[in-house]
Amino acid sequence: MVSLKTPIKTAIPGPTGFPILGLVFAFTSSLTHRTLAELSKAFNAKPLMAFSVGFTRFIISSHPETAKEILSSSAFADRPVKESAYELLFHRAMGFAPYGDYWRNLRRISATHLFSPKRVSGFGVFREKIGLKMVDQVSSSMQHEGIVELVSEGYELLGIFNWSDHFPVVSWFDFQGVRKRCRDLVSKVNVFVDKIIVEHREKRSENTREEAEVSDGDFVDVLLDLESENKFNDADMIAVLWEMIF
């Protein structure tokens, strides 16, 4: 007689939290990462720790090698559905787009035309020369055009613990005002980034074809060149450029 043993599946360790709410109060602090690190030690769960917040299941790692393995796997390519990211990044930017053809297309464009070794090395000397000038220009632009307020508001909204992400019933009411703030910010971003695109279009129309061929242009010009090929519309370009500003 052969004895067949069914392997026992061991649950990932972690705190149970409160009924329905789960571990929600760990996210009400500005030092959530420290709270979670301490919990992983307490439950001997540094490689992997599991818990729930509302209807959302979390699995985190406080171990570098395990985290690296997770981040390198396409199985974990999709970002969590987060209301503020969905609203602020125009439902389509690369950072929170679902893994698929659209995401791969944006990644290819960025890797080829923005972060390619040739382009990075080719502008090395140029970056060195204008470094201080760039800092001055950014500082002046932030004061006069309000970029800093837009970006700061965006980061705050992306980082805030939004109850609507984890409790569907709460999302109907937008108690924290996250959705309203996101939409107010998006309307301002639309105006600001659209102005950049319009300025580039006007500059390109003024240049001769020979001048355009000599100059590589910047990333906005790259997107405009790829507009027809990749069926990019203005909303797509605004989303990508806003994400690059972040």
Short mmCIF file of N, CA and C in Angstrom, two decimals, residues 90 92 102 189-190 193-198 201 220 223-224 227-228 231-242:
data_model
loop_
_atom_site.label_atom_id
_atom_site.label_comp_id
_atom_site.label_asym_id
_atom_site.label_seq_id
_atom_site.Cartn_x
_atom_site.Cartn_y
_atom_site.Cartn_z
N PHE A 90 -5.44 60.68 -15.24
CA PHE A 90 -6.31 60.72 -16.42
C PHE A 90 -6.72 59.34 -16.90
N ARG A 92 -5.21 56.84 -17.61
CA ARG A 92 -4.48 56.20 -18.71
C ARG A 92 -2.97 56.27 -18.62
N TYR A 102 -1.39 48.52 -23.95
CA TYR A 102 -1.27 49.96 -23.78
C TYR A 102 -0.06 50.31 -22.91
N VAL A 189 -4.42 70.92 -14.16
CA VAL A 189 -3.35 70.24 -14.90
C VAL A 189 -3.65 70.26 -16.40
N ASN A 190 -4.90 70.03 -16.75
CA ASN A 190 -5.30 70.06 -18.16
C ASN A 190 -4.88 71.38 -18.81
N VAL A 193 -0.69 71.66 -18.75
CA VAL A 193 0.04 70.78 -19.68
C VAL A 193 -0.41 71.01 -21.12
N ASP A 194 -1.69 71.30 -21.32
CA ASP A 194 -2.16 71.58 -22.68
C ASP A 194 -1.44 72.82 -23.24
N LYS A 195 -1.13 73.76 -22.39
CA LYS A 195 -0.39 74.95 -22.83
C LYS A 195 0.98 74.57 -23.35
N ILE A 196 1.63 73.60 -22.67
CA ILE A 196 2.95 73.13 -23.11
C ILE A 196 2.86 72.50 -24.50
N ILE A 197 1.83 71.68 -24.71
CA ILE A 197 1.65 71.01 -26.00
C ILE A 197 1.37 72.03 -27.10
N VAL A 198 0.50 73.00 -26.81
CA VAL A 198 0.18 74.03 -27.80
C VAL A 198 1.43 74.83 -28.17
N ARG A 201 3.51 72.79 -30.51
CA ARG A 201 2.91 72.72 -31.85
C ARG A 201 3.17 74.02 -32.62
N VAL A 220 8.26 66.10 -25.51
CA VAL A 220 6.97 66.56 -26.05
C VAL A 220 6.97 66.41 -27.56
N LEU A 223 6.46 62.79 -28.54
CA LEU A 223 5.05 62.39 -28.48
C LEU A 223 4.26 62.95 -29.67
N LEU A 224 4.57 64.17 -30.05
CA LEU A 224 3.89 64.76 -31.20
C LEU A 224 4.24 64.03 -32.49
N GLU A 227 2.29 60.85 -32.58
CA GLU A 227 0.85 61.06 -32.40
C GLU A 227 0.02 60.22 -33.37
N SER A 228 0.38 60.25 -34.63
CA SER A 228 -0.38 59.52 -35.65
C SER A 228 -0.08 58.03 -35.59
N LYS A 231 -1.64 56.57 -32.49
CA LYS A 231 -3.01 57.02 -32.25
C LYS A 231 -3.14 57.73 -30.91
N PHE A 232 -2.14 58.52 -30.58
CA PHE A 232 -2.18 59.33 -29.37
C PHE A 232 -3.06 60.54 -29.62
N ASN A 233 -3.92 60.85 -28.66
CA ASN A 233 -4.65 62.11 -28.74
C ASN A 233 -4.11 63.05 -27.66
N ASP A 234 -4.64 64.25 -27.60
CA ASP A 234 -4.14 65.22 -26.63
C ASP A 234 -4.29 64.73 -25.20
N ALA A 235 -5.39 64.05 -24.90
CA ALA A 235 -5.61 63.56 -23.54
C ALA A 235 -4.55 62.54 -23.15
N ASP A 236 -4.16 61.68 -24.09
CA ASP A 236 -3.10 60.71 -23.83
C ASP A 236 -1.78 61.42 -23.52
N MET A 237 -1.46 62.42 -24.33
CA MET A 237 -0.19 63.13 -24.15
C MET A 237 -0.18 63.91 -22.83
N ILE A 238 -1.31 64.50 -22.49
CA ILE A 238 -1.39 65.22 -21.21
C ILE A 238 -1.15 64.28 -20.05
N ALA A 239 -1.73 63.07 -20.12
CA ALA A 239 -1.56 62.09 -19.05
C ALA A 239 -0.10 61.68 -18.91
N VAL A 240 0.56 61.39 -20.04
CA VAL A 240 1.95 60.95 -20.00
C VAL A 240 2.86 62.07 -19.51
N LEU A 241 2.66 63.28 -20.00
CA LEU A 241 3.52 64.41 -19.60
C LEU A 241 3.32 64.76 -18.13
N TRP A 242 2.09 64.70 -17.66
CA TRP A 242 1.83 64.97 -16.25
C TRP A 242 2.52 63.94 -15.37
#
